[in-house]
Amino acid sequence: GGNSTLHTNQREEKRKMTAQQIAGGFRNTMRSSARLIGLFSIGLYFLFIIESGTGIVPFLSWSEYRGMPLFLALTVAVLGLVIAWGWEALGGFLALAGGASILALAYAASGPGMTFTAALLASPLVVAGLLHLVCSAWTMLSAQPETRAPEAVRSSRRVQSSTAQCRLRTQKRHVHA
């Protein structure tokens, strides 16, 4: 009876642990994919800046959607990908917002004609931003209950643990006396 229940509980814990490991591995794969896509995008951005940016950027106009506003949206998206390495949610949001802005500005400047080209440019930024946001949300939602417990609960657990340790030391003293 009791032994069977013990084995059932152990199997259930092992299955739960395996599911958590699989989910954690999938989340890490998503994060790595987002970072690789981000590194590719960051690399292309800096290649653009080095190759032709110094000749183009000073002449961009704020009055044209394809000018400085588009460059600024691209810069925000790329900065978001850099920030996502330390602050995943913030960086993912900035990359997604920058990528969406690129699409909106391209459509406003050229209509549907340039939207496909803008989508090709913005898609790595949007995909990486979405992956970072999903990973961030997943990490927050899957945090162990103890790590999300209010300070009062954690403090209460520390007091209980300290009390139990004191009892154990007292019992040891009485046995040795």
mmCIF file of C-alpha atoms in Angstrom:
data_model
loop_
_atom_site.group_PDB
_atom_site.id
_atom_site.type_symbol
_atom_site.label_atom_id
_atom_site.label_comp_id
_atom_site.label_asym_id
_atom_site.label_seq_id
_atom_site.Cartn_x
_atom_site.Cartn_y
_atom_site.Cartn_z
ATOM 1 C CA GLY A 1 0.000 0.000 0.000
ATOM 2 C CA GLY A 2 2.348 2.731 1.261
ATOM 3 C CA ASN A 3 5.297 1.526 -0.799
ATOM 4 C CA SER A 4 3.195 1.622 -3.999
ATOM 5 C CA THR A 5 2.158 5.202 -3.255
ATOM 6 C CA LEU A 6 5.810 6.119 -2.696
ATOM 7 C CA HIS A 7 6.812 4.723 -6.103
ATOM 8 C CA THR A 8 3.869 6.466 -7.803
ATOM 9 C CA ASN A 9 4.886 9.782 -6.235
ATOM 10 C CA GLN A 10 8.498 9.256 -7.304
ATOM 11 C CA ARG A 11 7.445 8.499 -10.886
ATOM 12 C CA GLU A 12 5.200 11.571 -10.917
ATOM 13 C CA GLU A 13 8.046 13.771 -9.626
ATOM 14 C CA LYS A 14 10.437 12.313 -12.215
ATOM 15 C CA ARG A 15 7.934 12.919 -15.044
ATOM 16 C CA LYS A 16 7.313 16.487 -13.814
ATOM 17 C CA MET A 17 11.049 17.122 -13.613
ATOM 18 C CA THR A 18 11.542 15.790 -17.137
ATOM 19 C CA ALA A 19 8.760 18.049 -18.494
ATOM 20 C CA GLN A 20 10.361 21.034 -16.758
ATOM 21 C CA GLN A 21 13.751 20.154 -18.235
ATOM 22 C CA ILE A 22 12.258 19.838 -21.731
ATOM 23 C CA ALA A 23 10.439 23.158 -21.364
ATOM 24 C CA GLY A 24 13.596 24.810 -20.034
ATOM 25 C CA GLY A 25 15.603 23.414 -22.942
ATOM 26 C CA PHE A 26 13.037 24.694 -25.441
ATOM 27 C CA ARG A 27 13.072 28.130 -23.803
ATOM 28 C CA ASN A 28 16.885 28.198 -23.968
ATOM 29 C CA THR A 29 16.728 27.220 -27.654
ATOM 30 C CA MET A 30 14.302 30.081 -28.319
ATOM 31 C CA ARG A 31 16.575 32.495 -26.439
ATOM 32 C CA SER A 32 19.634 31.296 -28.372
ATOM 33 C CA SER A 33 17.745 31.649 -31.664
ATOM 34 C CA ALA A 34 16.702 35.185 -30.750
ATOM 35 C CA ARG A 35 20.286 36.059 -29.884
ATOM 36 C CA LEU A 36 21.686 34.569 -33.103
ATOM 37 C CA ILE A 37 19.121 36.431 -35.206
ATOM 38 C CA GLY A 38 19.957 39.534 -33.188
ATOM 39 C CA LEU A 39 23.695 39.163 -33.755
ATOM 40 C CA PHE A 40 23.082 38.800 -37.490
ATOM 41 C CA SER A 41 20.923 41.953 -37.511
ATOM 42 C CA ILE A 42 23.380 43.907 -35.363
ATOM 43 C CA GLY A 43 26.206 42.859 -37.675
ATOM 44 C CA LEU A 44 24.319 44.028 -40.767
ATOM 45 C CA TYR A 45 23.494 47.328 -39.067
ATOM 46 C CA PHE A 46 27.131 48.030 -38.233
ATOM 47 C CA LEU A 47 28.220 46.933 -41.703
ATOM 48 C CA PHE A 48 25.779 49.482 -43.117
ATOM 49 C CA ILE A 49 27.090 52.202 -40.789
ATOM 50 C CA ILE A 50 30.724 51.459 -41.627
ATOM 51 C CA GLU A 51 30.232 51.034 -45.384
ATOM 52 C CA SER A 52 27.802 53.790 -46.279
ATOM 53 C CA GLY A 53 26.291 55.245 -43.145
ATOM 54 C CA THR A 54 28.798 58.063 -42.814
ATOM 55 C CA GLY A 55 27.944 59.228 -46.311
ATOM 56 C CA ILE A 56 24.175 58.793 -45.966
ATOM 57 C CA VAL A 57 23.176 59.531 -42.358
ATOM 58 C CA PRO A 58 24.206 63.222 -42.317
ATOM 59 C CA PHE A 59 21.962 63.866 -45.319
ATOM 60 C CA LEU A 60 18.834 62.091 -44.036
ATOM 61 C CA SER A 61 15.838 64.352 -43.718
ATOM 62 C CA TRP A 62 13.287 64.399 -40.916
ATOM 63 C CA SER A 63 10.620 65.493 -43.381
ATOM 64 C CA GLU A 64 10.693 62.206 -45.331
ATOM 65 C CA TYR A 65 9.479 58.949 -43.815
ATOM 66 C CA ARG A 66 12.298 57.128 -45.594
ATOM 67 C CA GLY A 67 14.869 59.465 -44.061
ATOM 68 C CA MET A 68 15.801 59.987 -40.459
ATOM 69 C CA PRO A 69 12.585 58.472 -38.969
ATOM 70 C CA LEU A 70 13.292 55.155 -40.732
ATOM 71 C CA PHE A 71 16.941 55.223 -39.646
ATOM 72 C CA LEU A 72 15.865 56.000 -36.076
ATOM 73 C CA ALA A 73 13.376 53.076 -36.080
ATOM 74 C CA LEU A 74 16.148 50.762 -37.291
ATOM 75 C CA THR A 75 18.501 52.089 -34.613
ATOM 76 C CA VAL A 76 15.886 51.562 -31.860
ATOM 77 C CA ALA A 77 15.309 47.986 -33.034
ATOM 78 C CA VAL A 78 19.041 47.214 -33.092
ATOM 79 C CA LEU A 79 19.563 48.813 -29.666
ATOM 80 C CA GLY A 80 16.690 46.647 -28.425
ATOM 81 C CA LEU A 81 18.516 43.541 -29.618
ATOM 82 C CA VAL A 82 21.638 44.644 -27.744
ATOM 83 C CA ILE A 83 19.655 45.473 -24.590
ATOM 84 C CA ALA A 84 17.870 42.093 -24.750
ATOM 85 C CA TRP A 85 21.079 40.344 -23.724
ATOM 86 C CA GLY A 86 20.720 41.892 -20.268
ATOM 87 C CA TRP A 87 17.067 42.902 -20.039
ATOM 88 C CA GLU A 88 15.135 40.526 -22.232
ATOM 89 C CA ALA A 89 11.653 42.050 -21.932
ATOM 90 C CA LEU A 90 12.789 45.642 -22.506
ATOM 91 C CA GLY A 91 15.064 44.708 -25.386
ATOM 92 C CA GLY A 92 12.406 42.499 -26.993
ATOM 93 C CA PHE A 93 9.863 45.296 -26.756
ATOM 94 C CA LEU A 94 12.237 47.835 -28.334
ATOM 95 C CA ALA A 95 13.189 45.445 -31.156
ATOM 96 C CA LEU A 96 9.542 44.676 -31.851
ATOM 97 C CA ALA A 97 8.550 48.355 -31.719
ATOM 98 C CA GLY A 98 11.447 49.349 -33.995
ATOM 99 C CA GLY A 99 10.635 46.594 -36.490
ATOM 100 C CA ALA A 100 6.937 47.514 -36.551
ATOM 101 C CA SER A 101 7.884 51.168 -37.004
ATOM 102 C CA ILE A 102 10.019 50.268 -40.020
ATOM 103 C CA LEU A 103 7.007 48.576 -41.607
ATOM 104 C CA ALA A 104 4.683 51.472 -40.817
ATOM 105 C CA LEU A 105 7.137 54.110 -42.102
ATOM 106 C CA ALA A 106 7.844 52.175 -45.306
ATOM 107 C CA TYR A 107 4.132 51.804 -45.971
ATOM 108 C CA ALA A 108 3.511 55.502 -45.246
ATOM 109 C CA ALA A 109 6.367 56.548 -47.551
ATOM 110 C CA SER A 110 5.804 54.229 -50.489
ATOM 111 C CA GLY A 111 2.496 52.442 -50.056
ATOM 112 C CA PRO A 112 2.255 48.706 -50.625
ATOM 113 C CA GLY A 113 5.096 48.758 -53.180
ATOM 114 C CA MET A 114 7.917 48.921 -50.619
ATOM 115 C CA THR A 115 6.136 47.126 -47.803
ATOM 116 C CA PHE A 116 7.397 43.687 -48.862
ATOM 117 C CA THR A 117 10.987 44.932 -48.994
ATOM 118 C CA ALA A 118 10.551 46.600 -45.600
ATOM 119 C CA ALA A 119 9.089 43.362 -44.233
ATOM 120 C CA LEU A 120 12.214 41.514 -45.363
ATOM 121 C CA LEU A 121 14.368 44.068 -43.582
ATOM 122 C CA ALA A 122 12.231 44.184 -40.440
ATOM 123 C CA SER A 123 11.367 40.481 -40.086
ATOM 124 C CA PRO A 124 14.578 39.430 -38.281
ATOM 125 C CA LEU A 125 14.116 42.338 -35.876
ATOM 126 C CA VAL A 126 10.453 41.496 -35.245
ATOM 127 C CA VAL A 127 11.085 37.748 -34.890
ATOM 128 C CA ALA A 128 13.996 38.266 -32.481
ATOM 129 C CA GLY A 129 11.960 40.791 -30.472
ATOM 130 C CA LEU A 130 8.992 38.412 -30.237
ATOM 131 C CA LEU A 131 11.220 35.507 -29.190
ATOM 132 C CA HIS A 132 12.816 37.641 -26.463
ATOM 133 C CA LEU A 133 9.384 38.719 -25.201
ATOM 134 C CA VAL A 134 8.094 35.131 -25.165
ATOM 135 C CA CYS A 135 11.213 33.921 -23.311
ATOM 136 C CA SER A 136 10.920 36.724 -20.796
ATOM 137 C CA ALA A 137 7.244 36.052 -20.134
ATOM 138 C CA TRP A 138 7.865 32.314 -19.935
ATOM 139 C CA THR A 139 10.692 32.814 -17.431
ATOM 140 C CA MET A 140 8.537 35.056 -15.232
ATOM 141 C CA LEU A 141 5.540 32.713 -15.358
ATOM 142 C CA SER A 142 7.537 29.566 -14.689
ATOM 143 C CA ALA A 143 9.506 30.972 -11.747
ATOM 144 C CA GLN A 144 9.323 28.744 -8.707
ATOM 145 C CA PRO A 145 6.570 29.804 -6.284
ATOM 146 C CA GLU A 146 9.146 30.379 -3.560
ATOM 147 C CA THR A 147 10.981 32.929 -5.703
ATOM 148 C CA ARG A 148 7.701 34.780 -6.294
ATOM 149 C CA ALA A 149 6.612 34.599 -2.640
ATOM 150 C CA PRO A 150 6.183 37.908 -0.821
ATOM 151 C CA GLU A 151 8.978 38.913 1.529
ATOM 152 C CA ALA A 152 6.804 38.198 4.578
ATOM 153 C CA VAL A 153 6.379 34.561 3.514
ATOM 154 C CA ARG A 154 10.105 34.150 2.809
ATOM 155 C CA SER A 155 10.886 35.780 6.150
ATOM 156 C CA SER A 156 8.438 33.454 7.908
ATOM 157 C CA ARG A 157 10.143 30.451 6.296
ATOM 158 C CA ARG A 158 13.540 31.692 7.494
ATOM 159 C CA VAL A 159 12.216 32.037 11.054
ATOM 160 C CA GLN A 160 10.748 28.514 10.931
ATOM 161 C CA SER A 161 14.035 27.149 9.597
ATOM 162 C CA SER A 162 16.030 28.960 12.306
ATOM 163 C CA THR A 163 13.667 27.668 14.982
ATOM 164 C CA ALA A 164 14.052 24.104 13.706
ATOM 165 C CA GLN A 165 17.855 24.442 13.692
ATOM 166 C CA CYS A 166 17.798 25.719 17.302
ATOM 167 C CA ARG A 167 15.658 22.750 18.389
ATOM 168 C CA LEU A 168 18.059 20.358 16.684
ATOM 169 C CA ARG A 169 21.076 21.927 18.433
ATOM 170 C CA THR A 170 19.267 21.776 21.787
ATOM 171 C CA GLN A 171 18.418 18.102 21.255
ATOM 172 C CA LYS A 172 22.052 17.341 20.395
ATOM 173 C CA ARG A 173 23.223 19.084 23.592
ATOM 174 C CA HIS A 174 20.829 17.043 25.728
ATOM 175 C CA VAL A 175 21.965 13.777 24.111
ATOM 176 C CA HIS A 176 25.646 14.608 24.713
ATOM 177 C CA ALA A 177 25.072 15.812 28.286
#
